mmCIF file of C-alpha atoms in Angstrom:
data_model
loop_
_atom_site.group_PDB
_atom_site.id
_atom_site.type_symbol
_atom_site.label_atom_id
_atom_site.label_comp_id
_atom_site.label_asym_id
_atom_site.label_seq_id
_atom_site.Cartn_x
_atom_site.Cartn_y
_atom_site.Cartn_z
ATOM 1 C CA UNK A 1279 56.363 42.494 -53.145
ATOM 2 C CA UNK A 1280 57.746 42.913 -49.190
ATOM 3 C CA UNK A 1281 56.496 41.040 -46.135
ATOM 4 C CA UNK A 1282 53.174 42.655 -45.506
ATOM 5 C CA UNK A 1283 52.206 40.114 -42.529
ATOM 6 C CA UNK A 1284 53.904 38.652 -39.378
ATOM 7 C CA UNK A 1285 57.591 38.136 -39.430
ATOM 8 C CA UNK A 1286 58.517 34.402 -39.093
ATOM 9 C CA UNK A 1287 59.024 33.911 -35.581
ATOM 10 C CA UNK A 1288 55.658 34.905 -35.190
ATOM 11 C CA UNK A 1289 53.953 33.433 -37.305
ATOM 12 C CA UNK A 1290 55.875 29.541 -36.427
ATOM 13 C CA UNK A 1291 53.696 30.018 -33.160
ATOM 14 C CA UNK A 1292 50.597 31.919 -34.803
ATOM 15 C CA UNK A 1293 47.166 30.314 -33.900
ATOM 16 C CA UNK A 1294 43.615 31.293 -35.437
ATOM 17 C CA UNK A 1295 40.889 33.171 -32.829
ATOM 18 C CA UNK A 1296 37.947 31.557 -34.925
ATOM 19 C CA UNK A 1297 35.708 29.342 -32.550
ATOM 20 C CA UNK A 1298 35.366 26.030 -33.329
ATOM 21 C CA UNK A 1299 31.319 25.587 -33.673
ATOM 22 C CA UNK A 1300 30.041 22.697 -31.382
ATOM 23 C CA UNK A 1301 28.350 21.090 -33.351
ATOM 24 C CA UNK A 1302 30.719 21.384 -36.493
ATOM 25 C CA UNK A 1303 31.314 17.226 -36.046
ATOM 26 C CA UNK A 1304 27.686 16.455 -36.240
ATOM 27 C CA UNK A 1305 27.014 18.732 -39.216
ATOM 28 C CA UNK A 1306 29.715 16.835 -41.688
ATOM 29 C CA UNK A 1307 28.529 13.721 -39.954
ATOM 30 C CA UNK A 1308 25.047 14.265 -41.458
ATOM 31 C CA UNK A 1309 26.119 15.507 -44.970
ATOM 32 C CA UNK A 1310 28.439 12.805 -45.583
ATOM 33 C CA UNK A 1311 25.155 10.718 -44.552
ATOM 34 C CA UNK A 1312 23.191 12.385 -46.512
ATOM 35 C CA UNK A 1313 25.648 11.840 -49.708
ATOM 36 C CA UNK A 1314 25.971 8.268 -48.940
ATOM 37 C CA UNK A 1315 22.082 7.345 -49.909
ATOM 38 C CA UNK A 1316 22.927 8.343 -53.801
ATOM 39 C CA UNK A 1317 24.696 5.632 -55.051
ATOM 40 C CA UNK A 1318 28.307 6.478 -56.186
ATOM 41 C CA UNK A 1319 27.675 5.943 -60.035
ATOM 42 C CA UNK A 1320 31.100 6.113 -60.859
ATOM 43 C CA UNK A 1321 32.508 5.580 -64.087
ATOM 44 C CA UNK A 1322 34.989 5.109 -65.938
ATOM 45 C CA UNK A 1323 35.771 5.743 -69.928
ATOM 46 C CA UNK A 1324 39.474 5.244 -71.714
ATOM 47 C CA UNK A 1325 39.874 8.546 -74.045
ATOM 48 C CA UNK A 1326 42.213 9.339 -76.116
ATOM 49 C CA UNK A 1327 44.795 11.530 -74.890
ATOM 50 C CA UNK A 1328 47.426 11.485 -77.543
ATOM 51 C CA UNK A 1329 50.009 10.243 -75.472
ATOM 52 C CA UNK A 1330 52.035 6.927 -75.733
ATOM 53 C CA UNK A 1331 53.063 6.323 -72.227
ATOM 54 C CA UNK A 1332 49.893 7.875 -69.903
ATOM 55 C CA UNK A 1333 46.167 6.004 -70.340
ATOM 56 C CA UNK A 1334 43.266 8.230 -69.668
ATOM 57 C CA UNK A 1335 39.703 7.188 -68.322
ATOM 58 C CA UNK A 1336 37.143 10.179 -68.232
ATOM 59 C CA UNK A 1337 34.935 10.421 -65.003
ATOM 60 C CA UNK A 1338 32.375 10.337 -63.938
ATOM 61 C CA UNK A 1339 30.907 9.796 -60.155
ATOM 62 C CA UNK A 1340 27.445 11.665 -57.982
ATOM 63 C CA UNK A 1341 28.567 14.319 -56.356
ATOM 64 C CA UNK A 1342 26.734 16.481 -53.163
ATOM 65 C CA UNK A 1343 22.839 15.943 -53.596
ATOM 66 C CA UNK A 1344 23.360 13.121 -56.318
ATOM 67 C CA UNK A 1345 24.521 15.744 -59.656
ATOM 68 C CA UNK A 1346 26.896 14.491 -61.742
ATOM 69 C CA UNK A 1347 30.274 15.724 -61.224
ATOM 70 C CA UNK A 1348 33.122 15.588 -64.284
ATOM 71 C CA UNK A 1349 37.376 14.170 -63.058
ATOM 72 C CA UNK A 1350 39.767 12.681 -65.351
ATOM 73 C CA UNK A 1351 41.682 9.056 -64.046
ATOM 74 C CA UNK A 1352 45.600 8.897 -65.310
ATOM 75 C CA UNK A 1353 47.367 6.442 -65.270
ATOM 76 C CA UNK A 1354 50.922 4.771 -66.209
ATOM 77 C CA UNK A 1355 50.548 3.009 -69.852
ATOM 78 C CA UNK A 1356 53.824 0.866 -69.113
ATOM 79 C CA UNK A 1357 51.751 0.033 -65.440
ATOM 80 C CA UNK A 1358 52.400 -4.256 -64.118
ATOM 81 C CA UNK A 1359 49.333 -6.487 -65.038
ATOM 82 C CA UNK A 1360 46.817 -6.767 -62.249
ATOM 83 C CA UNK A 1361 48.830 -4.097 -60.260
ATOM 84 C CA UNK A 1362 46.541 -1.582 -57.904
ATOM 85 C CA UNK A 1363 48.778 1.765 -58.169
ATOM 86 C CA UNK A 1364 48.144 4.423 -54.833
ATOM 87 C CA UNK A 1365 46.679 7.544 -56.341
ATOM 88 C CA UNK A 1366 47.082 10.813 -55.642
ATOM 89 C CA UNK A 1367 43.340 13.002 -55.974
ATOM 90 C CA UNK A 1368 44.171 15.853 -56.912
ATOM 91 C CA UNK A 1369 41.872 19.427 -56.315
ATOM 92 C CA UNK A 1370 42.354 22.057 -58.420
ATOM 93 C CA UNK A 1371 42.577 25.940 -58.179
ATOM 94 C CA UNK A 1372 39.982 29.028 -57.544
ATOM 95 C CA UNK A 1373 38.272 29.170 -60.863
ATOM 96 C CA UNK A 1374 39.994 26.184 -61.674
ATOM 97 C CA UNK A 1375 38.070 22.653 -63.299
ATOM 98 C CA UNK A 1376 40.188 19.340 -64.503
ATOM 99 C CA UNK A 1377 41.666 20.863 -67.679
ATOM 100 C CA UNK A 1378 42.069 19.257 -71.045
ATOM 101 C CA UNK A 1379 42.593 15.595 -71.889
ATOM 102 C CA UNK A 1380 46.350 15.893 -71.019
ATOM 103 C CA UNK A 1381 46.514 19.235 -69.648
ATOM 104 C CA UNK A 1382 48.445 17.869 -66.009
ATOM 105 C CA UNK A 1383 50.006 14.106 -66.353
ATOM 106 C CA UNK A 1384 52.783 15.011 -63.434
ATOM 107 C CA UNK A 1385 51.920 12.427 -60.575
ATOM 108 C CA UNK A 1386 50.942 9.690 -63.086
ATOM 109 C CA UNK A 1387 54.443 10.771 -64.791
ATOM 110 C CA UNK A 1388 55.694 9.161 -61.677
ATOM 111 C CA UNK A 1389 54.341 6.250 -61.685
ATOM 112 C CA UNK A 1390 51.228 6.923 -59.926
ATOM 113 C CA UNK A 1391 47.340 7.035 -60.422
ATOM 114 C CA UNK A 1392 46.575 10.727 -61.200
ATOM 115 C CA UNK A 1393 43.127 11.353 -59.989
ATOM 116 C CA UNK A 1394 41.859 15.241 -61.282
ATOM 117 C CA UNK A 1395 38.381 16.143 -60.098
ATOM 118 C CA UNK A 1396 36.433 18.616 -61.764
ATOM 119 C CA UNK A 1397 35.381 21.681 -59.983
ATOM 120 C CA UNK A 1398 31.060 22.106 -60.185
ATOM 121 C CA UNK A 1399 31.021 25.649 -61.001
ATOM 122 C CA UNK A 1400 33.722 26.623 -61.627
ATOM 123 C CA UNK A 1401 36.564 26.072 -64.654
ATOM 124 C CA UNK A 1402 35.739 30.001 -66.212
ATOM 125 C CA UNK A 1403 39.880 30.771 -65.389
ATOM 126 C CA UNK A 1404 42.999 29.285 -66.100
ATOM 127 C CA UNK A 1405 42.019 26.066 -66.132
ATOM 128 C CA UNK A 1406 38.753 24.726 -67.815
ATOM 129 C CA UNK A 1407 35.617 22.601 -66.644
ATOM 130 C CA UNK A 1408 32.842 20.872 -67.168
ATOM 131 C CA UNK A 1409 30.916 20.593 -64.251
ATOM 132 C CA UNK A 1410 27.858 22.452 -63.854
ATOM 133 C CA UNK A 1411 25.885 23.602 -60.332
ATOM 134 C CA UNK A 1412 22.685 22.945 -60.159
ATOM 135 C CA UNK A 1413 22.358 23.982 -56.916
ATOM 136 C CA UNK A 1414 19.356 26.804 -56.359
ATOM 137 C CA UNK A 1415 21.367 29.234 -54.635
ATOM 138 C CA UNK A 1416 23.927 29.521 -58.066
ATOM 139 C CA UNK A 1417 21.746 32.030 -59.407
ATOM 140 C CA UNK A 1418 21.226 34.577 -56.310
ATOM 141 C CA UNK A 1419 22.176 37.737 -56.378
ATOM 142 C CA UNK A 1420 25.790 37.749 -54.173
ATOM 143 C CA UNK A 1421 29.190 39.071 -54.924
ATOM 144 C CA UNK A 1422 30.380 38.599 -58.099
ATOM 145 C CA UNK A 1423 33.113 35.121 -58.079
ATOM 146 C CA UNK A 1424 31.966 31.756 -55.535
ATOM 147 C CA UNK A 1425 32.900 32.911 -52.326
ATOM 148 C CA UNK A 1426 29.185 33.771 -51.154
ATOM 149 C CA UNK A 1427 26.927 31.751 -52.947
ATOM 150 C CA UNK A 1428 25.064 30.736 -50.411
ATOM 151 C CA UNK A 1429 26.362 32.399 -48.074
ATOM 152 C CA UNK A 1430 22.762 32.994 -45.818
ATOM 153 C CA UNK A 1431 22.963 29.402 -44.033
ATOM 154 C CA UNK A 1432 25.358 26.756 -43.647
ATOM 155 C CA UNK A 1433 22.920 24.293 -45.655
ATOM 156 C CA UNK A 1434 22.904 26.021 -48.730
ATOM 157 C CA UNK A 1435 27.112 27.411 -48.421
ATOM 158 C CA UNK A 1436 28.670 26.678 -52.056
ATOM 159 C CA UNK A 1437 31.587 24.514 -50.426
ATOM 160 C CA UNK A 1438 29.295 22.260 -48.411
ATOM 161 C CA UNK A 1439 28.890 21.027 -52.122
ATOM 162 C CA UNK A 1440 32.536 21.452 -52.832
ATOM 163 C CA UNK A 1441 33.349 19.577 -50.270
ATOM 164 C CA UNK A 1442 31.255 16.192 -50.662
ATOM 165 C CA UNK A 1443 32.142 16.526 -54.080
ATOM 166 C CA UNK A 1444 35.904 16.082 -53.398
ATOM 167 C CA UNK A 1445 34.965 13.740 -50.687
ATOM 168 C CA UNK A 1446 33.683 11.288 -53.251
ATOM 169 C CA UNK A 1447 35.849 11.838 -56.083
ATOM 170 C CA UNK A 1448 38.339 9.682 -52.895
ATOM 171 C CA UNK A 1449 35.746 7.190 -53.422
ATOM 172 C CA UNK A 1450 35.264 7.097 -57.098
ATOM 173 C CA UNK A 1451 39.204 6.952 -57.199
ATOM 174 C CA UNK A 1452 38.628 4.219 -54.592
ATOM 175 C CA UNK A 1453 36.159 2.577 -56.812
ATOM 176 C CA UNK A 1454 38.672 1.792 -59.978
ATOM 177 C CA UNK A 1455 40.178 -1.807 -60.030
ATOM 178 C CA UNK A 1456 43.607 -0.553 -60.413
ATOM 179 C CA UNK A 1457 43.464 1.797 -58.037
ATOM 180 C CA UNK A 1458 45.605 0.284 -54.134
ATOM 181 C CA UNK A 1459 42.349 2.340 -52.153
ATOM 182 C CA UNK A 1460 44.531 1.850 -48.975
ATOM 183 C CA UNK A 1461 46.863 4.485 -50.027
ATOM 184 C CA UNK A 1462 45.279 7.729 -51.362
ATOM 185 C CA UNK A 1463 47.208 10.711 -50.931
ATOM 186 C CA UNK A 1464 45.446 13.893 -51.362
ATOM 187 C CA UNK A 1465 47.325 17.120 -53.545
ATOM 188 C CA UNK A 1466 46.011 20.545 -54.370
ATOM 189 C CA UNK A 1467 47.482 24.771 -54.396
ATOM 190 C CA UNK A 1468 45.491 27.456 -52.890
ATOM 191 C CA UNK A 1469 42.239 26.283 -54.188
ATOM 192 C CA UNK A 1470 43.545 23.290 -53.926
ATOM 193 C CA UNK A 1471 44.850 23.622 -50.575
ATOM 194 C CA UNK A 1472 42.466 24.610 -48.358
ATOM 195 C CA UNK A 1473 39.697 21.340 -50.457
ATOM 196 C CA UNK A 1474 42.959 18.870 -49.142
ATOM 197 C CA UNK A 1475 43.505 20.608 -45.947
ATOM 198 C CA UNK A 1476 38.897 19.683 -45.611
ATOM 199 C CA UNK A 1477 38.974 16.251 -47.521
ATOM 200 C CA UNK A 1478 41.903 14.286 -44.716
ATOM 201 C CA UNK A 1479 39.788 16.184 -41.796
ATOM 202 C CA UNK A 1480 36.380 14.434 -43.095
ATOM 203 C CA UNK A 1481 38.021 11.399 -44.125
ATOM 204 C CA UNK A 1482 38.683 11.138 -40.382
ATOM 205 C CA UNK A 1483 37.179 7.963 -38.875
ATOM 206 C CA UNK A 1484 34.310 8.560 -41.805
ATOM 207 C CA UNK A 1485 37.170 6.938 -45.035
ATOM 208 C CA UNK A 1486 39.769 4.722 -44.714
ATOM 209 C CA UNK A 1487 42.899 4.427 -46.989
ATOM 210 C CA UNK A 1488 43.279 8.487 -46.976
ATOM 211 C CA UNK A 1489 47.108 8.620 -46.060
ATOM 212 C CA UNK A 1490 49.053 11.785 -47.204
ATOM 213 C CA UNK A 1491 47.663 15.560 -47.436
ATOM 214 C CA UNK A 1492 49.735 17.604 -49.546
ATOM 215 C CA UNK A 1493 48.767 21.426 -49.433
ATOM 216 C CA UNK A 1494 50.446 23.912 -51.384
ATOM 217 C CA UNK A 1495 49.996 27.445 -50.255
ATOM 218 C CA UNK A 1496 46.035 26.275 -48.605
ATOM 219 C CA UNK A 1497 43.282 28.927 -49.299
ATOM 220 C CA UNK A 1498 40.151 28.162 -47.463
ATOM 221 C CA UNK A 1499 41.910 29.571 -43.819
ATOM 222 C CA UNK A 1500 41.550 31.577 -40.456
ATOM 223 C CA UNK A 1501 38.600 33.010 -42.577
ATOM 224 C CA UNK A 1502 38.570 36.004 -39.739
ATOM 225 C CA UNK A 1503 42.644 37.054 -40.112
ATOM 226 C CA UNK A 1504 42.191 36.145 -44.684
ATOM 227 C CA UNK A 1505 38.701 38.716 -44.757
ATOM 228 C CA UNK A 1506 40.599 41.678 -43.004
ATOM 229 C CA UNK A 1507 44.046 41.583 -44.457
ATOM 230 C CA UNK A 1508 44.222 39.962 -47.917
ATOM 231 C CA UNK A 1509 44.710 42.992 -50.163
ATOM 232 C CA UNK A 1510 44.209 40.242 -53.033
ATOM 233 C CA UNK A 1511 42.682 38.039 -54.588
ATOM 234 C CA UNK A 1512 39.069 35.357 -54.129
ATOM 235 C CA UNK A 1513 38.964 36.773 -50.310
ATOM 236 C CA UNK A 1514 37.680 39.900 -51.504
ATOM 237 C CA UNK A 1515 34.818 38.687 -51.985
ATOM 238 C CA UNK A 1516 33.600 38.317 -48.886
ATOM 239 C CA UNK A 1517 34.630 41.653 -47.796
ATOM 240 C CA UNK A 1518 33.413 43.423 -50.808
ATOM 241 C CA UNK A 1519 30.158 41.350 -49.516
ATOM 242 C CA UNK A 1520 29.894 42.877 -46.346
ATOM 243 C CA UNK A 1521 30.891 45.606 -47.589
ATOM 244 C CA UNK A 1522 27.602 45.867 -49.339
ATOM 245 C CA UNK A 1523 26.011 43.929 -46.583
ATOM 246 C CA UNK A 1524 26.855 45.618 -43.673
ATOM 247 C CA UNK A 1525 24.935 44.385 -41.310
ATOM 248 C CA UNK A 1526 25.455 40.177 -41.906
ATOM 249 C CA UNK A 1527 29.553 40.216 -40.985
ATOM 250 C CA UNK A 1528 29.024 37.785 -37.677
ATOM 251 C CA UNK A 1529 26.479 35.571 -39.473
ATOM 252 C CA UNK A 1530 28.796 35.206 -42.320
ATOM 253 C CA UNK A 1531 31.449 34.109 -39.990
ATOM 254 C CA UNK A 1532 29.220 31.815 -38.097
ATOM 255 C CA UNK A 1533 28.861 30.428 -41.764
ATOM 256 C CA UNK A 1534 32.073 29.956 -43.142
ATOM 257 C CA UNK A 1535 33.712 28.545 -39.229
ATOM 258 C CA UNK A 1536 31.851 25.280 -40.882
ATOM 259 C CA UNK A 1537 33.891 25.205 -43.484
ATOM 260 C CA UNK A 1538 37.577 26.799 -42.367
ATOM 261 C CA UNK A 1539 40.171 23.911 -42.498
ATOM 262 C CA UNK A 1540 41.937 25.423 -38.941
ATOM 263 C CA UNK A 1541 38.411 23.625 -38.049
ATOM 264 C CA UNK A 1542 38.691 20.535 -40.111
ATOM 265 C CA UNK A 1543 42.129 19.608 -40.788
ATOM 266 C CA UNK A 1544 41.954 19.387 -36.917
ATOM 267 C CA UNK A 1545 40.635 15.675 -37.319
ATOM 268 C CA UNK A 1546 43.084 14.755 -39.788
ATOM 269 C CA UNK A 1547 45.781 11.360 -39.389
ATOM 270 C CA UNK A 1548 47.355 12.040 -42.933
ATOM 271 C CA UNK A 1549 50.476 12.804 -42.356
ATOM 272 C CA UNK A 1550 50.491 16.450 -44.783
ATOM 273 C CA UNK A 1551 53.276 18.123 -45.934
ATOM 274 C CA UNK A 1552 52.128 21.550 -46.426
ATOM 275 C CA UNK A 1553 53.890 24.942 -48.348
ATOM 276 C CA UNK A 1554 53.721 28.463 -47.483
ATOM 277 C CA UNK A 1555 55.153 31.578 -49.148
ATOM 278 C CA UNK A 1556 56.196 34.796 -47.380
ATOM 279 C CA UNK A 1557 54.596 37.175 -49.631
ATOM 280 C CA UNK A 1558 51.926 35.441 -50.365
ATOM 281 C CA UNK A 1559 49.140 38.361 -50.572
ATOM 282 C CA UNK A 1560 46.311 36.345 -52.051
ATOM 283 C CA UNK A 1561 46.850 33.214 -48.912
ATOM 284 C CA UNK A 1562 47.837 35.524 -46.206
ATOM 285 C CA UNK A 1563 50.863 33.239 -44.534
ATOM 286 C CA UNK A 1564 49.441 33.579 -40.655
ATOM 287 C CA UNK A 1565 46.084 31.946 -42.380
ATOM 288 C CA UNK A 1566 48.348 29.014 -43.315
ATOM 289 C CA UNK A 1567 50.545 28.613 -39.957
ATOM 290 C CA UNK A 1568 47.392 28.884 -38.373
ATOM 291 C CA UNK A 1569 45.729 25.737 -40.652
ATOM 292 C CA UNK A 1570 49.049 23.965 -39.836
ATOM 293 C CA UNK A 1571 49.526 24.454 -36.204
ATOM 294 C CA UNK A 1572 46.017 23.206 -35.806
ATOM 295 C CA UNK A 1573 46.860 20.404 -38.056
ATOM 296 C CA UNK A 1574 46.156 17.034 -36.325
ATOM 297 C CA UNK A 1575 44.297 15.250 -33.869
ATOM 298 C CA UNK A 1576 46.959 13.910 -32.092
ATOM 299 C CA UNK A 1577 50.209 14.853 -31.367
ATOM 300 C CA UNK A 1578 51.479 11.838 -33.388
ATOM 301 C CA UNK A 1579 49.927 13.232 -36.579
ATOM 302 C CA UNK A 1580 53.326 13.946 -38.518
ATOM 303 C CA UNK A 1581 53.462 16.919 -40.151
ATOM 304 C CA UNK A 1582 56.372 19.458 -42.470
ATOM 305 C CA UNK A 1583 55.654 23.081 -43.669
ATOM 306 C CA UNK A 1584 57.687 24.015 -46.590
ATOM 307 C CA UNK A 1585 58.455 27.507 -46.546
ATOM 308 C CA UNK A 1586 59.195 30.128 -49.477
ATOM 309 C CA UNK A 1587 60.218 32.946 -48.273
ATOM 310 C CA UNK A 1588 60.748 35.056 -51.076
ATOM 311 C CA UNK A 1589 57.401 34.068 -53.024
ATOM 312 C CA UNK A 1590 54.360 34.979 -53.669
ATOM 313 C CA UNK A 1591 51.188 33.153 -53.756
ATOM 314 C CA UNK A 1592 53.038 31.548 -56.769
ATOM 315 C CA UNK A 1593 55.171 29.595 -53.613
ATOM 316 C CA UNK A 1594 57.670 26.526 -54.624
ATOM 317 C CA UNK A 1595 56.438 25.672 -57.919
ATOM 318 C CA UNK A 1596 58.964 23.263 -59.552
ATOM 319 C CA UNK A 1597 61.737 23.083 -56.815
ATOM 320 C CA UNK A 1598 57.928 22.103 -54.366
ATOM 321 C CA UNK A 1599 56.827 19.286 -56.445
ATOM 322 C CA UNK A 1600 60.672 17.126 -56.201
ATOM 323 C CA UNK A 1601 59.934 17.563 -52.703
ATOM 324 C CA UNK A 1602 56.443 16.417 -52.807
ATOM 325 C CA UNK A 1603 57.779 13.559 -54.760
ATOM 326 C CA UNK A 1604 60.474 12.836 -52.260
ATOM 327 C CA UNK A 1605 58.007 12.576 -49.977
ATOM 328 C CA UNK A 1606 55.103 10.766 -51.557
ATOM 329 C CA UNK A 1607 57.959 8.122 -52.306
ATOM 330 C CA UNK A 1608 59.108 8.157 -48.166
ATOM 331 C CA UNK A 1609 55.635 8.092 -47.308
ATOM 332 C CA UNK A 1610 55.184 4.836 -49.431
ATOM 333 C CA UNK A 1611 57.795 3.323 -48.687
ATOM 334 C CA UNK A 1612 58.245 4.163 -44.311
#
């Protein structure tokens, strides 16, 4: 796959042309306030994961509109009594869910608590899930996939519910007595990376304890450019919808603006390690640079970006995992 976006020298300074809605903070303040009216109802049930070095709990909690959301909480089996562990809250890529009980325990293997959120309405792709999306818009006719579900308004758009679920997943993780609520790191690849950026921004001033973010080749960034140039993957769902609904471009962009990680991540204060792949044809590198360059409400917010020049959407994979381990270890001890 050849380079198809701007040259690296131009990417380094690229910023999104998307305009931040004047009422975006008020919209999310009201959204978060609404979900806080529902009890969190975080429940943790031990389950057999067929492993000897990891303990796993089946998790449920109340997400957007009080809907039940599933998850896993993995803990190192040989942890010290009374220990309170830093936790990595992990969000799945597009079409994926929480997976099987022992499918991904990597952060617990590294000695941390590892909370994996199931993804409402997903889990039909490479990684299975168990959480439905009960919202009425789930039955609307729009376009195959989830990118245009409920897109008639910001109130009904699918990612409003998913971002709220993800915010509540942090609270659910913090509710477990063996988790250190003051040391939360957010992580995810692709869609999971986009959710990571959204929650990092939404947590600022609304939820204490989020100190790190690991957005890996993040999706859901710089929508206007992404839907124009991405040749493959979920952004094309929006382009396909607009191919049919030719009169709705401006209205769709207005809705998407409230969910763009470029805007949401701007408020974040957590230290961040991004990654970008320069041959990525699902999440074009310019959209990732747009998010990286906008990230952080203060100049003092520390952020880093790993660049994988010859990779497509797989990004750094096992090489980047080592970078993440080093970053989190330094974050927690520095």
